[in-house]
Amino acid sequence: MAARFGATIVPFGTVGEEDIVELVLDYDDQMKIPVLNDYIRDINRHAIRVREGMSGEVANERHSIPGMLPKIPGRLYYLFGKPIETRGRYELLKDRENANELYLQVKSSVESCMAYLLKKREEDNYRSVFDRTVHKALNSPLHEIPAFEP
């Protein structure tokens, strides 16, 4: 699609906290609580069946809202990769093999960005909101919290 319009593809990677929320109650846990069990069964009984007529695990529609608690926020990491030009390559990319090669190049670039960010996240001394708050409290307002250099 990008080649059709001569667009530049900019690979982009982002890494956040391992989990933004903590799962407290999943479907199975909720079904063990009598009041919730009745409520969930009633909701599922009256719910619209999107997969009606299907069989197997795909047809197993169990609607419930999982119980979640937010986690203390950590840093989010972003990195833009090297732009990939597609201008003038439309005819070349009509060939499935060449298009797949471009796809793999973009995929590899995004994966490299994410791998780099995962490594940097592990090395980050100010990853936790507590560490950043202590740094701010102990230093003057002119001192920025250190960030990593890509």
mmCIF file of C-alpha atoms in Angstrom:
data_model
loop_
_atom_site.group_PDB
_atom_site.id
_atom_site.type_symbol
_atom_site.label_atom_id
_atom_site.label_comp_id
_atom_site.label_asym_id
_atom_site.label_seq_id
_atom_site.Cartn_x
_atom_site.Cartn_y
_atom_site.Cartn_z
ATOM 1 C CA MET A 1 0.000 0.000 0.000
ATOM 2 C CA ALA A 2 2.808 2.428 0.872
ATOM 3 C CA ALA A 3 4.536 1.716 -2.450
ATOM 4 C CA ARG A 4 1.362 2.434 -4.403
ATOM 5 C CA PHE A 5 1.376 6.015 -3.110
ATOM 6 C CA GLY A 6 5.143 6.399 -2.841
ATOM 7 C CA ALA A 7 4.917 6.844 0.921
ATOM 8 C CA THR A 8 7.915 6.612 3.200
ATOM 9 C CA ILE A 9 7.660 3.852 5.799
ATOM 10 C CA VAL A 10 8.997 4.851 9.195
ATOM 11 C CA PRO A 11 9.487 1.803 11.427
ATOM 12 C CA PHE A 12 8.380 2.551 14.965
ATOM 13 C CA GLY A 13 8.909 0.628 18.182
ATOM 14 C CA THR A 14 7.378 1.222 21.569
ATOM 15 C CA VAL A 15 7.797 -0.595 24.850
ATOM 16 C CA GLY A 16 5.913 0.099 28.048
ATOM 17 C CA GLU A 17 5.466 -1.587 31.356
ATOM 18 C CA GLU A 18 5.223 -5.363 31.277
ATOM 19 C CA ASP A 19 1.631 -4.935 32.342
ATOM 20 C CA ILE A 20 -0.362 -1.756 32.793
ATOM 21 C CA VAL A 21 -2.929 -3.548 34.955
ATOM 22 C CA GLU A 22 -2.960 -6.461 37.350
ATOM 23 C CA LEU A 23 -5.603 -9.080 36.556
ATOM 24 C CA VAL A 24 -7.396 -9.814 39.826
ATOM 25 C CA LEU A 25 -10.468 -11.786 38.732
ATOM 26 C CA ASP A 26 -10.695 -13.652 35.448
ATOM 27 C CA TYR A 27 -13.785 -15.453 34.130
ATOM 28 C CA ASP A 28 -13.091 -18.646 36.085
ATOM 29 C CA ASP A 29 -12.567 -16.736 39.345
ATOM 30 C CA GLN A 30 -15.777 -14.782 38.813
ATOM 31 C CA MET A 31 -17.761 -17.969 38.215
ATOM 32 C CA LYS A 32 -16.717 -19.215 41.687
ATOM 33 C CA ILE A 33 -18.506 -16.262 43.326
ATOM 34 C CA PRO A 34 -22.230 -17.184 43.564
ATOM 35 C CA VAL A 35 -23.664 -13.685 43.020
ATOM 36 C CA LEU A 36 -21.368 -12.960 40.062
ATOM 37 C CA ASN A 37 -21.948 -16.446 38.660
ATOM 38 C CA ASP A 38 -25.700 -15.846 38.432
ATOM 39 C CA TYR A 39 -25.207 -12.361 36.981
ATOM 40 C CA ILE A 40 -22.729 -13.520 34.308
ATOM 41 C CA ARG A 41 -24.909 -16.485 33.315
ATOM 42 C CA ASP A 42 -27.890 -14.131 32.950
ATOM 43 C CA ILE A 43 -25.881 -11.718 30.783
ATOM 44 C CA ASN A 44 -24.625 -14.563 28.585
ATOM 45 C CA ARG A 45 -28.125 -16.006 28.241
ATOM 46 C CA HIS A 46 -29.423 -12.708 26.785
ATOM 47 C CA ALA A 47 -26.318 -11.731 24.825
ATOM 48 C CA ILE A 48 -26.269 -11.558 21.047
ATOM 49 C CA ARG A 49 -24.486 -14.588 19.610
ATOM 50 C CA VAL A 50 -21.891 -13.414 17.108
ATOM 51 C CA ARG A 51 -20.566 -16.903 16.435
ATOM 52 C CA GLU A 52 -23.894 -18.684 16.216
ATOM 53 C CA GLY A 53 -23.722 -21.785 14.067
ATOM 54 C CA MET A 54 -20.019 -22.344 14.694
ATOM 55 C CA SER A 55 -18.612 -25.259 16.625
ATOM 56 C CA GLY A 56 -15.591 -25.939 18.769
ATOM 57 C CA GLU A 57 -13.712 -23.496 20.986
ATOM 58 C CA VAL A 58 -14.463 -20.607 18.611
ATOM 59 C CA ALA A 59 -18.185 -20.950 19.359
ATOM 60 C CA ASN A 60 -17.579 -20.753 23.111
ATOM 61 C CA GLU A 61 -18.701 -17.185 23.839
ATOM 62 C CA ARG A 62 -18.418 -16.297 27.494
ATOM 63 C CA HIS A 63 -18.908 -12.628 28.203
ATOM 64 C CA SER A 64 -17.557 -11.112 31.380
ATOM 65 C CA ILE A 65 -15.563 -8.092 32.416
ATOM 66 C CA PRO A 66 -12.325 -9.118 34.110
ATOM 67 C CA GLY A 67 -11.485 -7.553 37.454
ATOM 68 C CA MET A 68 -8.370 -5.415 37.041
ATOM 69 C CA LEU A 69 -6.361 -3.041 39.191
ATOM 70 C CA PRO A 70 -4.069 -0.422 37.679
ATOM 71 C CA LYS A 71 -0.357 -0.776 38.336
ATOM 72 C CA ILE A 72 1.952 2.024 39.349
ATOM 73 C CA PRO A 73 2.989 3.610 36.055
ATOM 74 C CA GLY A 74 6.423 3.168 34.615
ATOM 75 C CA ARG A 75 8.105 4.831 31.689
ATOM 76 C CA LEU A 76 7.055 4.334 28.125
ATOM 77 C CA TYR A 77 9.853 4.072 25.562
ATOM 78 C CA TYR A 78 9.562 5.096 21.894
ATOM 79 C CA LEU A 79 12.007 4.833 19.015
ATOM 80 C CA PHE A 80 11.664 5.656 15.323
ATOM 81 C CA GLY A 81 13.742 3.556 12.962
ATOM 82 C CA LYS A 82 15.476 4.539 9.739
ATOM 83 C CA PRO A 83 12.900 5.603 7.096
ATOM 84 C CA ILE A 84 12.371 3.240 4.160
ATOM 85 C CA GLU A 85 11.606 4.940 0.836
ATOM 86 C CA THR A 86 9.041 3.327 -1.473
ATOM 87 C CA ARG A 87 8.834 6.129 -4.064
ATOM 88 C CA GLY A 88 9.463 4.706 -7.512
ATOM 89 C CA ARG A 89 9.282 1.093 -6.322
ATOM 90 C CA TYR A 90 5.606 0.407 -7.082
ATOM 91 C CA GLU A 91 6.247 -1.684 -10.190
ATOM 92 C CA LEU A 92 9.060 -3.564 -8.462
ATOM 93 C CA LEU A 93 6.860 -4.334 -5.462
ATOM 94 C CA LYS A 94 4.082 -5.805 -7.608
ATOM 95 C CA ASP A 95 6.220 -8.938 -7.537
ATOM 96 C CA ARG A 96 5.157 -10.918 -4.469
ATOM 97 C CA GLU A 97 8.726 -11.917 -3.595
ATOM 98 C CA ASN A 98 9.965 -8.304 -3.650
ATOM 99 C CA ALA A 99 6.954 -7.146 -1.627
ATOM 100 C CA ASN A 100 7.646 -9.872 0.932
ATOM 101 C CA GLU A 101 11.295 -8.771 1.088
ATOM 102 C CA LEU A 102 10.193 -5.194 1.882
ATOM 103 C CA TYR A 103 7.745 -6.515 4.474
ATOM 104 C CA LEU A 104 10.508 -8.521 6.160
ATOM 105 C CA GLN A 105 12.785 -5.458 6.114
ATOM 106 C CA VAL A 106 10.125 -3.351 7.875
ATOM 107 C CA LYS A 107 9.333 -6.157 10.309
ATOM 108 C CA SER A 108 13.013 -6.621 11.133
ATOM 109 C CA SER A 109 13.447 -2.892 11.717
ATOM 110 C CA VAL A 110 10.462 -2.752 14.094
ATOM 111 C CA GLU A 111 11.706 -5.833 15.957
ATOM 112 C CA SER A 112 15.173 -4.261 16.253
ATOM 113 C CA CYS A 113 13.650 -1.079 17.689
ATOM 114 C CA MET A 114 11.683 -3.085 20.235
ATOM 115 C CA ALA A 115 14.657 -5.269 21.208
ATOM 116 C CA TYR A 116 16.775 -2.149 21.715
ATOM 117 C CA LEU A 117 14.054 -0.521 23.827
ATOM 118 C CA LEU A 118 13.612 -3.664 25.946
ATOM 119 C CA LYS A 119 17.349 -3.647 26.652
ATOM 120 C CA LYS A 120 17.311 0.061 27.507
ATOM 121 C CA ARG A 121 14.265 -0.413 29.744
ATOM 122 C CA GLU A 122 16.136 -2.996 31.798
ATOM 123 C CA GLU A 123 19.130 -0.655 32.150
ATOM 124 C CA ASP A 124 17.016 2.398 33.100
ATOM 125 C CA ASN A 125 17.727 3.517 36.675
ATOM 126 C CA TYR A 126 14.746 5.900 36.583
ATOM 127 C CA ARG A 127 12.178 3.453 35.239
ATOM 128 C CA SER A 128 10.045 3.547 38.377
ATOM 129 C CA VAL A 129 7.894 6.553 39.219
ATOM 130 C CA PHE A 130 9.351 6.424 42.728
ATOM 131 C CA ASP A 131 12.934 6.758 41.480
ATOM 132 C CA ARG A 132 11.944 9.685 39.275
ATOM 133 C CA THR A 133 10.106 11.391 42.160
ATOM 134 C CA VAL A 134 13.070 11.004 44.522
ATOM 135 C CA HIS A 135 15.406 12.386 41.844
ATOM 136 C CA LYS A 136 13.142 15.412 41.348
ATOM 137 C CA ALA A 137 12.861 15.993 45.108
ATOM 138 C CA LEU A 138 16.625 15.851 45.699
ATOM 139 C CA ASN A 139 17.681 17.937 42.698
ATOM 140 C CA SER A 140 16.901 21.454 41.610
ATOM 141 C CA PRO A 141 14.094 22.045 39.119
ATOM 142 C CA LEU A 142 16.735 22.748 36.484
ATOM 143 C CA HIS A 143 17.960 19.145 36.551
ATOM 144 C CA GLU A 144 16.033 16.964 34.188
ATOM 145 C CA ILE A 145 15.566 13.283 34.916
ATOM 146 C CA PRO A 146 18.145 11.522 32.756
ATOM 147 C CA ALA A 147 16.910 9.806 29.636
ATOM 148 C CA PHE A 148 18.822 7.336 27.534
ATOM 149 C CA GLU A 149 20.527 8.384 24.338
ATOM 150 C CA PRO A 150 19.470 6.235 21.374
#
